Amino acid sequence: MGREYVMELMRAAKLTVSIDAAGNIIGHRLGLKKNLPPILFGSHTDSVPEGGNYDGDVGSLGAIEVAQTLAENNIDTNHPLAVIVFQNEEGGLIGSRAINGELTEKELDLVSRSGKTIRDGIKFIGGDPTNLASARRKPGDFAAYLELHIEQGGVLEREKINIGIVEGIVGINWWDVTIEGFSNHAGTTPMDQRHDALLAAAKFIQAVNRVVTSVPGRHVGTVGRIQAFPGAPNVIPGKVILSLEIRDLDATKIETLYQKIHSEAEQIGKASGVTFDFKEINVNIPAPTDQRIRSLIADSAKELGLTTKLMPSGAGHDAQDMARLTPTGMIFIPSIGGISHSPKEYSRAEDIANGVNVLLRTVLKVDKAEM
């Protein structure tokens, strides 16, 4: 199993390995000063269906390599160190949300793609879902959290930049949008007497793109799913359910864009004889990284002669949960072609080595800094 392999690597790096109640794998290393909180760093090893070999794995194995390097060179740190491999990042940040106390009892009963509930899955991988409180941590329990990750986009490669310094992980808001029109016979209903929900949906999708692109910034808006009912070629669609997602580092901007889109929907509804209903189904608040850690990452890269770029993370990461507990920093390396969540996902060995070296230096700098 992949998890057992990771634990073997941790032990070879002289880490003391345990699995917490949430199923997270943690490798511990003592520090010179026992009263100091540990520096936590790592990522995840789970993947999406038909995913690649780099998303999460680079940060997890890179963190173990840092511990291995420290052990091989007999380098002691003042702080204890903890290398973590979070469980089920791709399925909803389950491991990290258990640590910051946001994982709910209701979510434990959700059924995953494996056919197991989250509760059963935690037990299957060695956790204890009846004792999740023991995995929970509070602010101050960690000195800092660091995560190395592939960019999952094409900015660094396109601009020939070695290292991305993540300024924050974007907030992600999702809505289900239901458009109600009137189903009727497609052959006998004149065009000027229709209340076509799908036609209104098409106008709405165009409006989302128009609103989002009309405002300067790095925000994005997406309609990624659409269902038309009753779904017959000879029936005018009377109902459509589609998704709306908006992402940005600024929660206020997300709300502003949503209000603009909502206003457009009302106008489309009046003109088309349909109604729009918005149901918010998920909110991930923006998670800025720590300015001090950003500076330490920048200094580490500069010492290695590497170029850097301050950039947001458009994807979610365990770091966004850790940022609510402790000062957090993220290091990006280039993704070739900007491809991720695909078997074609790839990062060059030299880029991975650059990222791990920056991580190593940043861990040592955080260890000496007053966080």
Coordinates of C-alpha atoms in Angstrom, one line a residue:
M1 CA 0.0 0.0 0.0
G2 CA 1.1 3.6 -0.7
R3 CA 0.5 4.6 2.9
E4 CA 2.8 1.9 4.2
Y5 CA 5.4 2.8 1.7
V6 CA 5.3 6.4 2.9
M7 CA 5.6 5.3 6.5
E8 CA 8.7 3.2 5.6
L9 CA 10.3 6.2 4.1
M10 CA 9.5 8.2 7.2
R11 CA 11.1 5.6 9.4
A12 CA 14.2 5.5 7.1
A13 CA 14.4 9.3 7.7
K14 CA 14.6 8.7 11.4
L15 CA 11.1 9.9 12.1
T16 CA 8.9 8.4 14.7
V17 CA 5.7 7.5 12.9
S18 CA 2.1 7.5 14.1
I19 CA -1.4 7.7 12.7
D20 CA -3.7 10.1 14.4
A21 CA -7.4 9.5 15.0
A22 CA -8.3 11.1 11.7
G23 CA -6.0 8.8 9.7
N24 CA -3.3 11.4 9.0
I25 CA 0.2 10.0 9.0
I26 CA 2.7 12.0 11.1
G27 CA 6.4 11.6 11.4
H28 CA 7.9 13.2 14.5
R29 CA 11.4 14.4 15.1
L30 CA 12.6 15.8 18.5
G31 CA 14.0 19.3 18.8
L32 CA 16.6 20.7 21.1
K33 CA 14.1 22.7 23.0
K34 CA 11.2 20.6 24.1
N35 CA 9.1 23.5 25.2
L36 CA 8.7 24.8 21.6
P37 CA 5.8 23.8 19.4
P38 CA 6.6 21.7 16.3
I39 CA 7.1 23.0 12.8
L40 CA 4.6 21.1 10.7
F41 CA 5.2 20.5 7.0
G42 CA 3.9 18.0 4.4
S43 CA 1.0 17.5 1.9
H44 CA -1.1 14.5 0.8
T45 CA -0.7 11.4 -1.3
D46 CA -4.3 10.7 -2.3
S47 CA -5.4 11.5 -5.9
V48 CA -8.5 12.2 -8.0
P49 CA -9.7 9.5 -10.4
E50 CA -7.5 9.4 -13.5
G51 CA -5.1 11.8 -11.7
G52 CA -1.3 12.2 -11.9
N53 CA 1.8 11.4 -9.9
Y54 CA 2.7 14.9 -8.7
D55 CA -0.3 16.6 -7.1
G56 CA 0.4 16.1 -3.3
D57 CA 3.1 13.5 -3.8
V58 CA 5.8 16.1 -4.5
G59 CA 5.0 17.9 -1.2
S60 CA 4.8 14.7 0.8
L61 CA 7.9 13.0 -0.4
G62 CA 9.7 16.4 -0.5
A63 CA 8.9 16.9 3.2
I64 CA 10.3 13.4 4.0
E65 CA 13.4 14.2 2.0
V66 CA 13.9 17.3 4.1
A67 CA 13.8 15.1 7.2
Q68 CA 16.1 12.6 5.6
T69 CA 18.6 15.4 4.7
L70 CA 18.6 16.7 8.3
A71 CA 19.2 13.2 9.7
E72 CA 22.0 12.4 7.3
N73 CA 23.8 15.6 8.1
N74 CA 23.2 15.4 11.8
I75 CA 21.4 18.8 11.8
D76 CA 19.4 19.5 14.9
T77 CA 16.6 22.0 15.1
N78 CA 15.4 24.0 18.1
H79 CA 11.8 23.1 17.4
P80 CA 10.5 19.6 17.1
L81 CA 9.5 18.8 13.5
A82 CA 6.4 17.0 12.3
V83 CA 6.1 15.7 8.7
I84 CA 2.4 15.1 7.9
V85 CA 0.7 13.2 5.1
F86 CA -3.0 14.4 5.2
Q87 CA -5.6 11.8 4.4
N88 CA -8.3 12.4 1.7
E89 CA -7.3 15.9 0.7
E90 CA -9.1 15.5 -2.7
G91 CA -12.3 14.3 -1.0
G92 CA -12.8 17.5 0.9
L93 CA -9.7 18.2 3.0
I94 CA -10.9 15.6 5.5
G95 CA -7.7 15.1 7.3
S96 CA -6.8 18.8 7.8
R97 CA -10.4 19.7 8.7
A98 CA -10.3 17.1 11.4
I99 CA -7.2 18.8 12.8
N100 CA -8.8 22.2 12.9
G101 CA -12.1 20.9 14.2
E102 CA -14.3 21.6 11.2
L103 CA -15.1 18.0 10.2
T104 CA -18.7 17.4 11.3
E105 CA -20.5 14.2 12.4
K106 CA -22.8 14.6 9.5
E107 CA -19.9 14.5 7.0
L108 CA -18.6 11.3 8.6
D109 CA -21.7 9.5 7.3
L110 CA -21.3 10.6 3.7
V111 CA -20.4 7.9 1.2
S112 CA -17.2 8.3 -0.8
R113 CA -16.3 6.9 -4.2
S114 CA -14.9 3.8 -2.5
G115 CA -18.4 2.9 -1.3
K116 CA -17.3 3.4 2.3
T117 CA -18.6 6.2 4.5
I118 CA -16.0 8.7 5.6
R119 CA -16.3 7.2 9.1
D120 CA -15.6 3.7 7.8
G121 CA -12.7 5.0 5.6
I122 CA -11.0 6.6 8.6
K123 CA -11.2 3.3 10.5
F124 CA -10.0 1.4 7.4
I125 CA -6.7 3.4 7.1
G126 CA -5.9 3.1 10.8
G127 CA -7.7 6.1 12.4
D128 CA -10.3 6.1 15.1
P129 CA -13.5 8.0 14.1
T130 CA -14.9 7.7 17.7
N131 CA -12.0 9.7 19.0
L132 CA -11.5 12.5 16.5
A133 CA -11.3 15.1 19.3
S134 CA -7.8 13.7 20.0
A135 CA -6.7 14.8 16.5
R136 CA -7.9 18.3 16.9
R137 CA -5.4 21.1 17.5
K138 CA -5.8 24.7 18.6
P139 CA -3.9 27.9 17.7
G140 CA -0.4 27.8 19.2
D141 CA 0.0 24.0 18.9
F142 CA 2.2 24.5 15.9
A143 CA 4.9 27.0 15.3
A144 CA 4.1 27.1 11.5
Y145 CA 2.9 25.0 8.6
L146 CA 4.7 24.8 5.3
E147 CA 3.6 23.0 2.1
L148 CA 5.4 22.3 -1.1
H149 CA 3.1 21.7 -4.1
I150 CA 3.0 21.7 -7.9
E151 CA 1.4 24.9 -9.2
Q152 CA -1.4 23.0 -11.1
G153 CA -1.4 25.9 -13.6
G154 CA 0.8 27.2 -16.3
V155 CA 2.0 30.6 -15.0
L156 CA 5.4 29.6 -13.7
E157 CA 6.4 27.6 -16.8
R158 CA 5.1 30.3 -19.2
E159 CA 7.0 33.1 -17.4
K160 CA 10.1 30.8 -16.8
I161 CA 9.9 31.4 -13.0
N162 CA 11.4 28.8 -10.7
I163 CA 9.4 29.2 -7.5
G164 CA 5.9 30.5 -6.8
I165 CA 5.4 32.1 -3.4
V166 CA 1.7 31.6 -2.5
E167 CA 0.1 34.7 -1.1
G168 CA -3.1 32.9 -0.2
I169 CA -5.5 30.2 -1.1
V170 CA -8.6 31.6 -2.8
G171 CA -12.1 31.5 -1.3
I172 CA -14.4 29.2 -3.2
N173 CA -18.2 29.8 -3.3
W174 CA -20.6 27.4 -5.0
W175 CA -24.3 27.8 -5.7
D176 CA -26.9 25.6 -7.3
V177 CA -29.0 27.7 -9.6
T178 CA -32.5 26.5 -10.5
I179 CA -34.3 28.1 -13.4
E180 CA -38.0 27.4 -13.6
G181 CA -39.8 27.9 -16.9
F182 CA -42.7 25.9 -18.5
S183 CA -42.5 22.6 -20.3
N184 CA -44.5 22.4 -23.4
H185 CA -44.7 20.7 -26.8
A186 CA -41.8 21.8 -29.0
G187 CA -43.8 21.5 -32.2
T188 CA -47.0 23.2 -31.3
T189 CA -45.7 26.1 -29.1
P190 CA -44.9 29.3 -31.1
M191 CA -41.5 30.8 -30.4
D192 CA -43.0 34.0 -28.9
Q193 CA -45.1 32.0 -26.4
R194 CA -42.3 29.9 -24.8
H195 CA -40.8 30.1 -21.3
D196 CA -37.7 28.1 -22.2
A197 CA -35.5 27.5 -19.1
L198 CA -32.6 26.2 -21.1
L199 CA -32.5 29.3 -23.3
A200 CA -32.5 31.4 -20.2
A201 CA -29.7 29.3 -18.8
A202 CA -27.6 29.9 -21.9
K203 CA -28.1 33.6 -21.5
F204 CA -27.2 33.3 -17.8
I205 CA -23.9 31.4 -18.6
Q206 CA -22.9 34.2 -21.0
A207 CA -23.8 36.8 -18.3
V208 CA -21.5 35.0 -15.8
N209 CA -18.6 35.2 -18.2
R210 CA -19.4 38.9 -19.0
V211 CA -19.6 40.0 -15.4
V212 CA -16.5 38.1 -14.3
T213 CA -14.4 39.4 -17.2
S214 CA -15.6 43.0 -16.8
V215 CA -13.9 43.4 -13.4
P216 CA -10.1 43.7 -13.2
G217 CA -8.4 41.0 -11.1
R218 CA -7.5 37.4 -10.9
H219 CA -10.9 36.1 -9.8
V220 CA -12.6 33.4 -11.9
G221 CA -16.2 32.4 -12.4
T222 CA -17.4 29.1 -13.8
V223 CA -20.6 27.2 -14.7
G224 CA -19.4 23.7 -14.8
R225 CA -22.6 21.6 -14.6
I226 CA -26.0 21.8 -16.2
Q227 CA -29.1 19.6 -16.3
A228 CA -32.2 20.3 -18.4
F229 CA -35.6 18.8 -17.6
P230 CA -37.5 16.8 -18.9
G231 CA -34.6 16.3 -21.3
A232 CA -36.5 15.2 -24.4
P233 CA -35.8 16.6 -27.9
N234 CA -39.4 17.4 -28.5
V235 CA -40.2 19.1 -25.2
I236 CA -39.3 22.7 -24.3
P237 CA -37.1 22.5 -21.2
G238 CA -39.2 23.7 -18.2
K239 CA -36.5 23.4 -15.6
V240 CA -32.7 23.7 -15.5
I241 CA -30.3 23.2 -12.6
L242 CA -26.8 24.5 -13.1
S243 CA -23.8 25.3 -10.9
L244 CA -22.1 28.6 -10.3
E245 CA -18.6 28.9 -8.8
I246 CA -16.7 32.0 -8.0
R247 CA -13.1 32.1 -6.7
D248 CA -10.9 34.9 -5.4
L249 CA -8.6 35.8 -2.6
D250 CA -11.0 38.6 -1.5
A251 CA -14.3 37.4 0.0
T252 CA -15.8 40.9 -0.6
K253 CA -15.0 40.7 -4.3
I254 CA -16.7 37.2 -4.4
E255 CA -19.8 38.7 -2.9
T256 CA -19.7 41.7 -5.3
L257 CA -19.5 39.5 -8.3
Y258 CA -22.3 37.3 -7.0
Q259 CA -24.6 40.3 -6.6
K260 CA -23.9 41.5 -10.1
I261 CA -24.6 38.0 -11.5
H262 CA -27.8 37.7 -9.4
S263 CA -28.9 41.1 -10.8
E264 CA -28.3 39.9 -14.4
A265 CA -30.3 36.7 -13.6
E266 CA -33.3 38.7 -12.5
Q267 CA -33.2 40.7 -15.7
I268 CA -32.9 37.5 -17.8
G269 CA -35.8 36.0 -15.8
K270 CA -38.1 39.0 -16.5
A271 CA -37.3 39.0 -20.2
S272 CA -37.7 35.2 -20.6
G273 CA -40.7 34.6 -18.4
V274 CA -38.7 32.3 -16.0
T275 CA -37.6 32.4 -12.4
F276 CA -34.1 32.0 -10.9
D277 CA -33.4 30.5 -7.4
F278 CA -29.9 30.5 -6.0
K279 CA -28.9 28.0 -3.3
E280 CA -25.5 28.4 -1.7
I281 CA -24.1 24.9 -1.2
N282 CA -20.4 25.5 -0.2
V283 CA -18.2 28.3 1.1
N284 CA -14.5 28.0 1.6
I285 CA -13.2 31.3 3.0
P286 CA -10.0 32.8 1.6
A287 CA -6.9 31.8 3.5
P288 CA -4.0 34.3 3.2
T289 CA -0.5 33.0 4.0
D290 CA 1.8 34.5 6.6
Q291 CA 3.8 37.5 5.3
R292 CA 6.8 36.6 7.5
I293 CA 6.9 33.1 6.0
R294 CA 6.6 34.5 2.5
S295 CA 9.7 36.6 3.1
L296 CA 11.6 33.6 4.4
I297 CA 10.6 31.6 1.3
A298 CA 11.8 34.4 -0.9
D299 CA 15.1 34.7 1.0
S300 CA 15.6 30.9 0.7
A301 CA 15.0 31.0 -3.1
K302 CA 17.3 34.0 -3.5
E303 CA 20.1 32.3 -1.7
L304 CA 19.7 29.4 -4.2
G305 CA 19.8 31.8 -7.2
L306 CA 16.1 31.0 -8.0
T307 CA 13.6 33.4 -9.5
T308 CA 10.2 33.9 -7.6
K309 CA 6.7 35.1 -8.2
L310 CA 4.1 36.1 -5.6
M311 CA 0.9 34.4 -6.7
P312 CA -2.5 33.1 -5.4
S313 CA -3.5 29.4 -5.3
G314 CA -6.6 28.9 -7.4
A315 CA -7.0 25.4 -6.1
G316 CA -7.8 24.3 -2.5
H317 CA -5.2 22.8 -0.3
D318 CA -4.8 21.5 3.3
A319 CA -2.8 24.7 3.9
Q320 CA -6.1 26.7 3.9
D321 CA -7.2 24.8 7.0
M322 CA -3.8 25.0 8.7
A323 CA -3.8 28.8 8.0
R324 CA -6.6 29.1 10.6
L325 CA -4.4 27.5 13.2
T326 CA -0.9 28.7 12.6
P327 CA 1.3 30.9 10.4
T328 CA 1.3 29.1 7.0
G329 CA 3.4 29.2 3.8
M330 CA 3.2 27.5 0.5
I331 CA 5.8 26.9 -2.2
F332 CA 4.9 26.2 -5.8
I333 CA 7.0 24.6 -8.5
P334 CA 6.1 24.7 -12.3
S335 CA 3.6 22.3 -13.8
I336 CA 4.6 21.5 -17.4
G337 CA 1.8 22.7 -19.7
G338 CA -0.2 23.7 -16.7
I339 CA -1.7 20.2 -16.6
S340 CA -3.0 18.7 -13.3
H341 CA -5.6 16.1 -12.2
S342 CA -4.5 14.2 -15.3
P343 CA -2.2 11.3 -16.1
K344 CA -0.2 13.9 -18.2
E345 CA 0.6 15.9 -15.0
Y346 CA 4.3 16.4 -14.9
S347 CA 7.0 18.5 -13.1
R348 CA 10.7 18.3 -14.0
A349 CA 13.1 16.6 -11.5
E350 CA 15.2 19.8 -11.4
D351 CA 12.1 21.9 -10.5
I352 CA 11.2 19.4 -7.8
A353 CA 14.7 19.5 -6.4
N354 CA 14.5 23.4 -6.4
G355 CA 11.3 23.2 -4.4
V356 CA 12.6 20.8 -1.8
N357 CA 15.7 22.8 -1.3
V358 CA 13.6 25.9 -0.8
L359 CA 11.5 24.0 1.7
L360 CA 14.6 22.8 3.6
R361 CA 16.0 26.3 3.9
T362 CA 12.6 27.7 4.9
V363 CA 12.1 25.1 7.6
L364 CA 15.6 26.0 9.0
K365 CA 14.8 29.8 8.8
V366 CA 11.4 29.3 10.5
D367 CA 13.2 27.3 13.2
K368 CA 15.4 30.4 14.0
A369 CA 12.8 33.0 13.6
E370 CA 10.5 34.3 16.3
M371 CA 7.1 33.4 14.9

